[in-house]
Short mmCIF file of the C-alpha atoms (twelve columns), coordinates in Angstrom:
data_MODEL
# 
_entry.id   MODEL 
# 
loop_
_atom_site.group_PDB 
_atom_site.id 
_atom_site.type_symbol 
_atom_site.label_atom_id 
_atom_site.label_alt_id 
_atom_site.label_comp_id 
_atom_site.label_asym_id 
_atom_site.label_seq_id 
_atom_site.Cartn_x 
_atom_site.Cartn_y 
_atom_site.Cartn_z 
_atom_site.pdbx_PDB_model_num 
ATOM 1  C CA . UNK A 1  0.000   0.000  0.000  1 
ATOM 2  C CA . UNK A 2  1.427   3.443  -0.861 1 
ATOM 3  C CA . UNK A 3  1.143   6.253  0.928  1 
ATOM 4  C CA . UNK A 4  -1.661  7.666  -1.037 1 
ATOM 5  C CA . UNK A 5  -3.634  4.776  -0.348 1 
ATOM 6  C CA . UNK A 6  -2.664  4.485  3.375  1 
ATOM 7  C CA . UNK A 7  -3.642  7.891  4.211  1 
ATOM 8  C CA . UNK A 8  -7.219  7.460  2.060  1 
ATOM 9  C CA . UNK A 9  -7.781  4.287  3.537  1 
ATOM 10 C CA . UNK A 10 -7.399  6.332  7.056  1 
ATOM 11 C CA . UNK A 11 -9.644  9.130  6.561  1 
ATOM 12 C CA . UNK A 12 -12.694 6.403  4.793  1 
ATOM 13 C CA . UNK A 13 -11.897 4.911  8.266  1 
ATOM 14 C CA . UNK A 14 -12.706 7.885  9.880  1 
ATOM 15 C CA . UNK A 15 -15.805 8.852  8.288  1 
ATOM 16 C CA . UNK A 16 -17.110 5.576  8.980  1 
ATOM 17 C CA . UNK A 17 -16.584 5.760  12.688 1 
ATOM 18 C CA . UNK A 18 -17.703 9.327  12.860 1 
ATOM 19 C CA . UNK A 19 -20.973 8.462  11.240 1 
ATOM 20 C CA . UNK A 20 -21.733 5.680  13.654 1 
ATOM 21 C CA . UNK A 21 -20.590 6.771  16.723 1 
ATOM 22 C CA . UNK A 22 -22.164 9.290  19.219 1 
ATOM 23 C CA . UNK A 23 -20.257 12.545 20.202 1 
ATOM 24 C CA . UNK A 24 -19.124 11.025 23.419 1 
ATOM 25 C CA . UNK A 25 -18.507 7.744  21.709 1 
ATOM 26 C CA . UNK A 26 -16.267 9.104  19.034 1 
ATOM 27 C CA . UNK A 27 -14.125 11.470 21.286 1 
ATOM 28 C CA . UNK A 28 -13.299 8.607  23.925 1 
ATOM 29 C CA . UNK A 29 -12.282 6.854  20.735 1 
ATOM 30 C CA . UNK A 30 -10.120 9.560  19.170 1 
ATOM 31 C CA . UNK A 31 -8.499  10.138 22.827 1 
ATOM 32 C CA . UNK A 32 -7.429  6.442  23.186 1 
ATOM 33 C CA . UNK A 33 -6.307  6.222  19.782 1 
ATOM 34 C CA . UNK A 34 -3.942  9.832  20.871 1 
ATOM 35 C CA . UNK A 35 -3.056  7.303  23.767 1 
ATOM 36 C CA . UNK A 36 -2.274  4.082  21.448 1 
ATOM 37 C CA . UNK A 37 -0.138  6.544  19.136 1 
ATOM 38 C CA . UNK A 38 1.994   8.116  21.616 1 
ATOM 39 C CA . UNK A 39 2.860   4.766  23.588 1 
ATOM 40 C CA . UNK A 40 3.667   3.413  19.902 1 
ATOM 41 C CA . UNK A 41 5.818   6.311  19.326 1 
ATOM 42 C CA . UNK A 42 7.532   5.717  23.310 1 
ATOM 43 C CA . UNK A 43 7.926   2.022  22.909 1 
ATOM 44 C CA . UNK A 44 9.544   2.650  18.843 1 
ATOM 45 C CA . UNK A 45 12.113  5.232  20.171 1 
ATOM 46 C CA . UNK A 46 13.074  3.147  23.872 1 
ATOM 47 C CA . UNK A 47 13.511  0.471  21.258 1 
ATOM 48 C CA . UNK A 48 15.080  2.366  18.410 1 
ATOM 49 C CA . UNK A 49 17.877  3.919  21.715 1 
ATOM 50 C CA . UNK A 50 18.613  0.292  23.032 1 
ATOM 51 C CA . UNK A 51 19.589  -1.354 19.496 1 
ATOM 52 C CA . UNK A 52 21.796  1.874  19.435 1 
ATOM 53 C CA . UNK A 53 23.565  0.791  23.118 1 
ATOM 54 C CA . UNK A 54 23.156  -3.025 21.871 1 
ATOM 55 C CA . UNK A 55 25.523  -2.640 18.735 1 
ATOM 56 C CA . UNK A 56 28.123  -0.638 20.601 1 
# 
């Protein structure tokens, strides 16, 4: 999948979601998804810092 189609395939997500999901519903959703991203991005760069001290 290219990028193009990544970032389409995203935002048809989206609209989905937002069309069947209350207000309440869809903001708990897009919080724990913030929550899910940033741990991604935490455990990627802790992992990305050891491989750096492992090859030393």
């Amino acid at each position: 999948m290219n990028p193009c189609e990544l970032t389409a395939s995203v935002t048809a997500l989206a609209n989905a979601l937002a069309c069947r999901l209350s207000e309440e519903e869809l903001g708990l959703l897009a919080v724990v998804l913030t929550q899910l991203g940033d741990t991604l991005t935490t455990i990627a760069a802790q992992k990305a810092i050891c491989c750096k001290r492992e090859q030393k």
